[in-house]
Each structure stands twice: as C-alpha cells, then as structure tokens.
Coordinates of C-alpha atoms and ligand atoms in Angstrom, one line a residue:
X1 CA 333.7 79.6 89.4
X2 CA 333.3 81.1 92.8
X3 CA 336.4 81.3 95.2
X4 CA 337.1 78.1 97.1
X5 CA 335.8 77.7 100.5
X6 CA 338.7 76.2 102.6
X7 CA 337.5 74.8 105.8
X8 CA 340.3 74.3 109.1
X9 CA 341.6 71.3 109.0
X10 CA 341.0 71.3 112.8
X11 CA 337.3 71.1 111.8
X12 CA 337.5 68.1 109.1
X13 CA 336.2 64.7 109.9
X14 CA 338.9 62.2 109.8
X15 CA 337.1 60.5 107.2
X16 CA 335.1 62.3 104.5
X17 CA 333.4 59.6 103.2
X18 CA 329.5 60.2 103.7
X19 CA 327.9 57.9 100.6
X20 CA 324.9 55.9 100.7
X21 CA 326.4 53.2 99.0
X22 CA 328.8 52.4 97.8
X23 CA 329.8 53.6 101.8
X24 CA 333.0 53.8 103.9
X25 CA 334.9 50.8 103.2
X26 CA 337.4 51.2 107.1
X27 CA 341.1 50.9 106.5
X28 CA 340.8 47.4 108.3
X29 CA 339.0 45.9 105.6
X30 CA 341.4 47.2 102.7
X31 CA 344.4 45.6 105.1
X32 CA 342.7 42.6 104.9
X33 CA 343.0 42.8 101.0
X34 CA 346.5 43.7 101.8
X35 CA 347.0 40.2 103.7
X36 CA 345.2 38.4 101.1
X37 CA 347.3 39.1 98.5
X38 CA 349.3 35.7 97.8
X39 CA 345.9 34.3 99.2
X40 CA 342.9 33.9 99.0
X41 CA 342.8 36.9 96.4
X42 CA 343.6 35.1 92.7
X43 CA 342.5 31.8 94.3
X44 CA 339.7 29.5 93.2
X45 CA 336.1 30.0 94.6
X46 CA 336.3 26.0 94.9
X47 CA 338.6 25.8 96.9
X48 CA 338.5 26.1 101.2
X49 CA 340.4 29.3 101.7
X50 CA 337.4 31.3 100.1
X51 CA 335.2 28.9 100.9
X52 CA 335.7 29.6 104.9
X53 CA 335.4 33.0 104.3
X54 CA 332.1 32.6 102.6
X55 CA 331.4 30.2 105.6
X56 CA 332.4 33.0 108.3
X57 CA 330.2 34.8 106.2
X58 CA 327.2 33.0 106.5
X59 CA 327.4 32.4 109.9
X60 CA 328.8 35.3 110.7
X61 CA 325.2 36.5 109.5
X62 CA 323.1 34.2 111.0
X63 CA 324.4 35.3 114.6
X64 CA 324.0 39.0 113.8
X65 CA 320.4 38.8 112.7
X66 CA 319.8 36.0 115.4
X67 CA 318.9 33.9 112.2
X68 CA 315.2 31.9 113.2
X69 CA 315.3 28.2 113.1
X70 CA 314.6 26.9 109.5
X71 CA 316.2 29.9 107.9
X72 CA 318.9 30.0 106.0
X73 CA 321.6 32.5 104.5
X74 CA 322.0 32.2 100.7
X75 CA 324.1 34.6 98.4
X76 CA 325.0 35.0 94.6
X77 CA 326.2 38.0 92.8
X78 CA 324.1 40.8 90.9
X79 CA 323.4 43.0 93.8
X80 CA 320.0 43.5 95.3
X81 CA 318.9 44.4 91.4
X82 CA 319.7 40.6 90.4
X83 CA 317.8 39.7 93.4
X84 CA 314.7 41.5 92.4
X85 CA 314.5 39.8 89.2
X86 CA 314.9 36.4 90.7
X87 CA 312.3 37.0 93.0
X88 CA 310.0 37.6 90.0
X89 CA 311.5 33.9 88.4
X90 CA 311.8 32.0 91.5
X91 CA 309.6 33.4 94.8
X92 CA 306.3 35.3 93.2
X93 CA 303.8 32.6 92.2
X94 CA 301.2 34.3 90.4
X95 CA 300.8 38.4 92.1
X96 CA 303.0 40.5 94.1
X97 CA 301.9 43.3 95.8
X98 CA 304.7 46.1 96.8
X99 CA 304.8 49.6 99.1
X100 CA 306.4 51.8 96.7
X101 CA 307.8 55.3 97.9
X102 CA 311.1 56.2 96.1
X103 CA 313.2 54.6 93.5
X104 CA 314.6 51.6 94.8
X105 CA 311.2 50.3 96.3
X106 CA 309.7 51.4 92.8
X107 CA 312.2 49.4 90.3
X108 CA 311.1 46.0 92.0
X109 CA 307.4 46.8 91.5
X110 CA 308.8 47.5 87.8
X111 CA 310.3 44.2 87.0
X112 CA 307.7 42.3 88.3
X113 CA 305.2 44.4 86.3
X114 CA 307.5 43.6 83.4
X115 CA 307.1 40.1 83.6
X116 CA 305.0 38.6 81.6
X117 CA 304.1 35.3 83.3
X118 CA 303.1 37.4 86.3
X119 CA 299.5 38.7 86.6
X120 CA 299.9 42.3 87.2
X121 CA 301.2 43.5 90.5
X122 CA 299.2 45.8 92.7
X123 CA 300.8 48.8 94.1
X124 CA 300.5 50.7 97.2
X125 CA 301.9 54.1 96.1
X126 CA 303.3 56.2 98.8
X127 CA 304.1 60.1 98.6
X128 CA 307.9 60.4 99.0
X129 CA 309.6 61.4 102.4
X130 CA 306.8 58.6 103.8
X131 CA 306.4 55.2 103.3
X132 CA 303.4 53.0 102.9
X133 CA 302.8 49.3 103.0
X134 CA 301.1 46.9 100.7
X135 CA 297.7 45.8 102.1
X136 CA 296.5 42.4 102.4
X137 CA 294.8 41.9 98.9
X138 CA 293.2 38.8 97.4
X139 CA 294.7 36.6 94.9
X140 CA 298.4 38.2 95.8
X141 CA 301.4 35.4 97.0
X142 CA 303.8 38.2 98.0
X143 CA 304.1 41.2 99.7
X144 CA 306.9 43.8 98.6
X145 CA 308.5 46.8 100.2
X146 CA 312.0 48.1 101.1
X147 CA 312.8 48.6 104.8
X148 CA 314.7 51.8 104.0
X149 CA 313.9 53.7 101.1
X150 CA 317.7 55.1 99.9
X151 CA 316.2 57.7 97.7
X152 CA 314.2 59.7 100.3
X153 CA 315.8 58.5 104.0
X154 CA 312.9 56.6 104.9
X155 CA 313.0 53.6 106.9
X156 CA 309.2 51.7 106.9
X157 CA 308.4 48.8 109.6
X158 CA 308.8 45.1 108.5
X159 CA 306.1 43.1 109.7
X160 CA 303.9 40.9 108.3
X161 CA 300.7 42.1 106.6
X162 CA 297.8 40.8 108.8
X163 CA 296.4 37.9 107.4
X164 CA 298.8 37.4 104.6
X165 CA 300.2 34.5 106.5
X166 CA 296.8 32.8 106.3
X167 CA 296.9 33.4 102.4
X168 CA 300.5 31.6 102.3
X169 CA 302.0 34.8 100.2
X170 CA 305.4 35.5 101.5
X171 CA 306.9 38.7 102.6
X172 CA 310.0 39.9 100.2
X173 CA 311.5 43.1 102.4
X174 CA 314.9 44.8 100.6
X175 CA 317.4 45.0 103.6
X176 CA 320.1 46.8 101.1
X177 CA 320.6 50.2 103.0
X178 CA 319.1 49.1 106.4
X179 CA 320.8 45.9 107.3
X180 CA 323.5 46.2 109.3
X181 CA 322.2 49.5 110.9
X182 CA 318.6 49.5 111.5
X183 CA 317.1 46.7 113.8
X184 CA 315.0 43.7 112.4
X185 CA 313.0 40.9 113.3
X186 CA 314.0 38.6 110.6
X187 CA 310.4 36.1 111.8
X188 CA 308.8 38.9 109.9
X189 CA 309.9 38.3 106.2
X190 CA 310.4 35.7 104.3
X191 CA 313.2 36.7 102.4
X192 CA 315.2 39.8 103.6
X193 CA 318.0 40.6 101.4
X194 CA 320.3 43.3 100.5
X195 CA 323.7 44.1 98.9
X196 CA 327.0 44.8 100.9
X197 CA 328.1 47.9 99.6
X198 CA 326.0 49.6 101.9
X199 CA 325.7 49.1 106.0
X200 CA 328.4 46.2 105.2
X201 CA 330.9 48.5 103.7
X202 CA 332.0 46.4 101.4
X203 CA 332.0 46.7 97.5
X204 CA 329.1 45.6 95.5
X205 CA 328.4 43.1 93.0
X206 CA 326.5 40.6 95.9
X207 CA 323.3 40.1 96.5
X208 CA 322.6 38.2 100.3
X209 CA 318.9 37.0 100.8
X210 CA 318.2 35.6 104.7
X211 CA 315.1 32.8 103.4
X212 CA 312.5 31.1 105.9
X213 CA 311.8 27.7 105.0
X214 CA 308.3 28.8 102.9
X215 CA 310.7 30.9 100.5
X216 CA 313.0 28.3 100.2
X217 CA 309.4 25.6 99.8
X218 CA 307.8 28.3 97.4
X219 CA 311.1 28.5 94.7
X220 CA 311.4 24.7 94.5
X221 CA 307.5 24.7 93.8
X222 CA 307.6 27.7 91.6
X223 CA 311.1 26.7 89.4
X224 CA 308.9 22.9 89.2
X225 CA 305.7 24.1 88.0
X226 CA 303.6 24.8 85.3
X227 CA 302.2 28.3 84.8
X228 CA 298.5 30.0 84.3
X229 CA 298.2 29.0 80.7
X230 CA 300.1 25.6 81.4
X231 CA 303.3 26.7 80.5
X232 CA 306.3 25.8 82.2
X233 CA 307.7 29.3 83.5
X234 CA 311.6 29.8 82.0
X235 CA 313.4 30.3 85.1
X236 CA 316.8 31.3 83.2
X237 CA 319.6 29.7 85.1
X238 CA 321.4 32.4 87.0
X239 CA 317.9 33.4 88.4
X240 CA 317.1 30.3 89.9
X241 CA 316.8 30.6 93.8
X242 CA 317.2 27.0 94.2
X243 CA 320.2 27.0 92.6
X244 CA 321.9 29.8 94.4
X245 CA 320.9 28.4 97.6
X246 CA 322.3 24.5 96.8
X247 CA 325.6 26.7 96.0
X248 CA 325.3 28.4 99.0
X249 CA 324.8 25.5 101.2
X250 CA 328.6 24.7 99.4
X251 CA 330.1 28.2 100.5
X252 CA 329.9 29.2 97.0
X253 CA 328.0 31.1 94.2
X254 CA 326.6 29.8 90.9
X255 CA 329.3 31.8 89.0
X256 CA 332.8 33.4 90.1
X257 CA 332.2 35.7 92.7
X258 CA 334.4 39.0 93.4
X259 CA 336.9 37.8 95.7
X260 CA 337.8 40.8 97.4
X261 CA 334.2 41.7 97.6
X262 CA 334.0 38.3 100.4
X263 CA 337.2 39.3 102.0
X264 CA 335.8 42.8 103.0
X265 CA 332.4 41.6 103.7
X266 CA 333.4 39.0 105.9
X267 CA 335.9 41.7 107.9
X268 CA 333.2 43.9 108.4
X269 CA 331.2 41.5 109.5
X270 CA 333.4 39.6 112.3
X271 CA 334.2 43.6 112.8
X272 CA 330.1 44.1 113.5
X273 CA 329.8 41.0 115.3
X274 CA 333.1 41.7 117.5
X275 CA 332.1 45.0 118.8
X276 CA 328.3 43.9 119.8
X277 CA 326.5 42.6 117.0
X278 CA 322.9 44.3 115.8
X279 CA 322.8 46.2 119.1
X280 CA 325.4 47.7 118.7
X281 CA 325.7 48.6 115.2
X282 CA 321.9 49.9 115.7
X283 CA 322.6 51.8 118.0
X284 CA 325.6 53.4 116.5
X285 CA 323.9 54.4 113.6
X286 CA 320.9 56.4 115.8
X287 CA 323.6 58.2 117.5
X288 CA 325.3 59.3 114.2
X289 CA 321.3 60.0 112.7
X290 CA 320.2 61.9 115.9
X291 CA 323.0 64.2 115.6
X292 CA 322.2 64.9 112.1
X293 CA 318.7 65.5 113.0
X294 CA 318.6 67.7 115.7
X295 CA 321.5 69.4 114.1
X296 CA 319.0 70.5 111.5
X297 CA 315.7 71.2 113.6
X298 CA 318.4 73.4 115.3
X299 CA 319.1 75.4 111.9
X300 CA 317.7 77.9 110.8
X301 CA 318.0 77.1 107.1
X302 CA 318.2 72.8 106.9
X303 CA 315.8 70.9 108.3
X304 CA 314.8 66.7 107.9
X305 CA 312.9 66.0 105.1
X306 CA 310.8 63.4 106.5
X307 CA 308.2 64.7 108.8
X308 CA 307.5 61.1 110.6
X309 CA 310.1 61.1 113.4
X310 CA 309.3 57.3 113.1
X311 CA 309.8 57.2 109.4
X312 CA 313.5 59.2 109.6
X313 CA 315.7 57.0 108.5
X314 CA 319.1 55.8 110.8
X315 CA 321.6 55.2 108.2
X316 CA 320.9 57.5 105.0
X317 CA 319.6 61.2 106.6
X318 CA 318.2 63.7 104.0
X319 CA 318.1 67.3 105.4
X320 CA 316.2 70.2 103.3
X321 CA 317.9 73.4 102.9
X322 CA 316.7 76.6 102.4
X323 CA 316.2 77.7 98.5
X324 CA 318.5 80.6 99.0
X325 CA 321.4 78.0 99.8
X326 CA 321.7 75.7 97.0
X327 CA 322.3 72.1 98.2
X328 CA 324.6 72.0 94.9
X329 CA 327.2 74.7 95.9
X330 CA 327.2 72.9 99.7
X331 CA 328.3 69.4 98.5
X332 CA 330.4 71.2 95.8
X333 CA 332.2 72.9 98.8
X334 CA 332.1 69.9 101.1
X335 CA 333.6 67.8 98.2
X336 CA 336.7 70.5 97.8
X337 CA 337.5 70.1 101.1
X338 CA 337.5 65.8 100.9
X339 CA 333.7 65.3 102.1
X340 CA 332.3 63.3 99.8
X341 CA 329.1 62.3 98.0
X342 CA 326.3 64.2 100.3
X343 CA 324.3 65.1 97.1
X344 CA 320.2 64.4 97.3
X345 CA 319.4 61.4 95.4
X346 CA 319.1 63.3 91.8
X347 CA 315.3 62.2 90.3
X348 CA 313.7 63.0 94.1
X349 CA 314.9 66.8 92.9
X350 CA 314.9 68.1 96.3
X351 CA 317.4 70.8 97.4
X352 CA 318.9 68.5 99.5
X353 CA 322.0 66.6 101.5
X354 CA 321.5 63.2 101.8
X355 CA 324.0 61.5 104.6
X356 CA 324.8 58.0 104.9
X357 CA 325.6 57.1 108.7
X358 CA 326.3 53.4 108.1
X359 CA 328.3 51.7 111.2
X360 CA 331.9 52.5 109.7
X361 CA 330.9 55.9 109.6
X362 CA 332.6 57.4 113.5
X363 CA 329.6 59.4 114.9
X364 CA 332.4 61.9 116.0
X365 CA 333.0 62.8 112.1
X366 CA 329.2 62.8 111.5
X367 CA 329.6 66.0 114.6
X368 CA 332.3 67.4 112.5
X369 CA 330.3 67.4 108.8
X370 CA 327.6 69.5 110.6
X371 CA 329.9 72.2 111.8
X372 CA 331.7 71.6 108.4
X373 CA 328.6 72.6 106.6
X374 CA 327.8 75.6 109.0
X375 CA 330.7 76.7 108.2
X376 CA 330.1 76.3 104.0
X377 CA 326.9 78.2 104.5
X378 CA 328.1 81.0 105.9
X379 CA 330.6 81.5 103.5
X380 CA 328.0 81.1 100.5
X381 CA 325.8 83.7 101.8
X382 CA 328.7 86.2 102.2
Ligands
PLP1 C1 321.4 50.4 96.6 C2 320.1 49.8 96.7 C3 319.7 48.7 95.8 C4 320.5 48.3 94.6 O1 321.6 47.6 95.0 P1 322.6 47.0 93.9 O2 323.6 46.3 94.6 O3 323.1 48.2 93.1 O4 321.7 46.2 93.0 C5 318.5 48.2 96.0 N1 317.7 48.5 97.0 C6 318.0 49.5 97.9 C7 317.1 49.8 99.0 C8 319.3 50.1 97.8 O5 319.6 51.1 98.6

C-alpha cells in the first residue's frame, strides 16, 4: 500500500459526508432521535404521537412541492424499488413506456418488462451521461422516466409527453435523488415519488408517491378489473396503491413502518420548509453543483461528465478524471482523511467521482472537497 496522504485539517470540510444516498443525515435530525427516545421511538404506529409526525409529514410535503388541488401525498415502505413494482400491480393498465439512461431509470423498465400481465413495455434507450424521454406511442397508458438519473448525474425535464394526456396514460416520474433539491412542477406527473434517504436525509426503507387524482382513479380501476385474457390481475396485498393510500389518508402505512425513519424525515422536512421551502433548497443545491462544476472545467485533469449543461445534474455531480489519476486511489485518499463515498456509481465504469450535494450538504464544505482533492492529486502524481 502506498503511503497515506494526510490532508490539513485546516482544509477538511466539517462534514465529510458526500453520498448519493444514503446522504448526510444533519446532527439535528439524530437529536431529534435523541428526544424521541421515551417517545415516539418504541411507540405504536397506531397511535397519535407517530401519527402527527406522519401528518407533519404529509403536509409538510404538500406545502414544499406546492401540492395541486386533487393531489394527494401517500407513503408505505420498500423504498422507491417497492414503488416500482406497485406501479406495475396498481398504475400501468396494459403498456408503459420508459426513458431509460442509467441504472435506476433501467430497473423500472425491468420489472415492468418482467410482468407478465403487462404487454411489453417500449423503451426509449438513452446513451448514459444524457437522458432521453419516452415518446408519445400508441396503445401505451404510462409514461416512465427518472428525473435524475443517480448513476450518471443526469437530471432530465418532467413534463408531460405531448398528447399523452389526450390518450389518458399517466406520467410515473422517480423523484428519489431530485426531490428536495431540484425544482418541479408536480401538474406535470401523475405520480412523482422517491425514497428519503436521499435529498431528505433521512434513512431509507420509505417509499413517498405525490398522486393526481387520475393515478389515484387509474389504481382503483386497475386493482378492480379484469385483465387482457379476462383474468383478474393478482394485485398481491402490500402492492396495492389503494391500499397504501386509504392508510395514508390515516397517517399510517400498511405494515410497521421504521420509526426513526419518520422522525428524521419529518425534521428535515420542517428543517426544508423553515429555511424557504423548494426555493431554497433548489437553490442551495446549484450553488453547491456550480462549484463542483466549474471547479472541474477549471482543472486540468477532471472535468463534468455530462456534456449538456442543462442535463448536469444539481444534487449527485459526476466529474471525469484524467486516466493517469485513478478515481480509485482519489476516493481511497479522500476516504483516509474522513471524506466519504465519492466513488463513480460502479457498473457505469467510468474513472470517476460522483458527489452528492443534497441540501444538508454546507456548500462551504462542497468548496473545501475541491481543494481537498487538488490537494490528493498532487500528491498521487508525485
Ligand atoms: C436510490 C434510488 C432508487 C432506489 O431507492 P431505494 O430506496 O433503494 O428503493 C430509485 N431511483 C433512484 C433515481 C434512486 O436514486
């Protein structure tokens, strides 16, 4: 093993923590663990002091996405993944189509493709470090795509596909690693949903799905009727939308719920809303991006991986290095010296950091990891 590089103290962030999920959790939200020890941690679900929090929750939500009239916040656990699957059961009638460019955007298009009382999805296949939308197609009830793309750092637009409003298919759009830090004009989707490990620092294990009243319309008709040979479709249980949304309506999940998981999200949420709500959190997090940006168009041996200035993503930035500096021995380095988990997503195989700049993240620490890593680099090429 080479000799370890010891940066100054003087240089460190104050945080190290630089994942794309799970994130930063702040030291506010582990307090409020702290506080929550006799209760509502070890307390029933059932009962009202977890059920306000999953009430500040919701509407804690509503109020930062400026929720539409008609729509309404539902939750469950599973993550995103669980989501994906119940999508398939409860929200895709007969044919999805989906924007696929990296991994996360690509395992939906899987499991619907897996399903087998779903016609075969059609998929708009995108070349990583861009993204590409599904195109208004006949015979398809739902269009598919992720509004940021984890694996590659890029964020695609979420509108509606033109005309695919006058076909009555919804619009599915994974939120997971742009909610909370990338604006959006919920009116657009149908569903946008996402888990909270991510821009909502808190742990996983929840999946959160913002439904218009077609989604909600189109899973009571789906879980209800029959399918193309006549069939009734199995929704299992724990997949049903409908289900998770009468729960939710409660302040509660289908099944037991990670307590602590509620008590973080619903800090970092007040936390969000407190300090200005989506404007601010935005805003935030392209301020933390742009210095990791033109940090590396400033280098002479990173620069962004995605060529689309539009398409770089605000809250998980992937910067190319040079071949002669392995991306390995940097995070290796970084990771000595308490700066964690700036690998490159491992199947895009890219010599690559990859930076999550979620609103916990203090833009003044993102300043610090770029001269951290200057200073790394120099000391690998000696
Ligand atoms: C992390 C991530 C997921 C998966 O979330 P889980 O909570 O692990 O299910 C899905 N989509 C995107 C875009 C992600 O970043």
């Amino acid at each position: 093993m080479s000799n370890t590089i010891s940066i100054p103290q003087s240089m460190l962030p104050e945080d190290g923590r630089f994942g794309s999920g799970p994130s930063k959790i702040r030291p506010e939200q582990v307090s409020a663990l702290v506080e929550a020890a006799r209760s509502p941690l070890g307390t029933s679900h059932r009962q009202a002091p977890v059920r306000q929090l999953v009430a500040s929750i919701r509407e804690g939500l509503a109020s930062f996405f400026h929720l539409p009239e008609g729509y309404e916040v539902a939750l469950g656990n599973g993550g995103a993944s669980a989501f994906w699957d119940m999508a398939c059961a409860s929200l895709i009638s007969r044919r999805a189509a989906f924007g696929t460019y990296g991994s996360f955007s690509a395992k939906f298009a899987k499991s619907a493709a897996s399903a087998p009382f779903l016609e075969d999805p059609v998929i708009y296949q995108g070349e990583m470090g861009t993204y590409r939308l599904p195109e208004l197609t006949d015979g398809v009830d739902a269009y598919c795509w992720a509004h940021n793309e984890t694996s590659t750092g890029v964020a695609a637009p979420v509108r509606r596909i033109d005309g695919s409003r006058g076909q009555g298919a919804l619009v599915l759009v994974d939120g997971t690693s742009a909610s909370g830090a990338l604006p959006v004009d919920v009116t657009q989707t149908d569903a946008y949903y996402f888990s909270p490990q991510k821009a909502f620092g808190s742990d996983g294990g929840l999946w959160i799905a913002l439904l218009s009243p077609e989604a909600i319309e189109r899973a009571a008709n789906v879980e209800h009727s029959a399918t193309l040979d006549g069939a009734r479709r199995w929704v299992p249980p724990f997949l049903s939308l409908t289900s998770a949304l009468e729960n939710s309506r409660k302040d509660q999940t289908v099944n037991t719920p990670a307590v602590a998981t509620i008590i973080m999200l619903e800090n970092q949420i007040r936390w969000l809303n407190d300090n200005g709500g989506m404007d601010w959190a935005t805003a935030r997090c392209a301020k933390s991006a742009s210095l990791l940006y033109s940090w590396a168009e400033k280098s002479d041996y990173a620069r962004p991986f995605v060529t689309d200035e539009n398409a770089r993503s605000h809250s998980v930035v992937t910067v190319d290095l040079d071949d002669a500096i392995s991306a390995n021995q940097v995070v290796a380095a970084l990771r000595d010296n308490g700066i964690v988990d700036t690998f490159g997503y491992r199947k895009l195989g890219r010599n690559q950091l990859r930076i999550g700049v979620f609103p916990s993240v203090e833009p003044a620490d993102v300043a610090a990891l770029t001269a951290c890593v200057d200073y790394v680099v120099e000391r690998l090429a000696d």
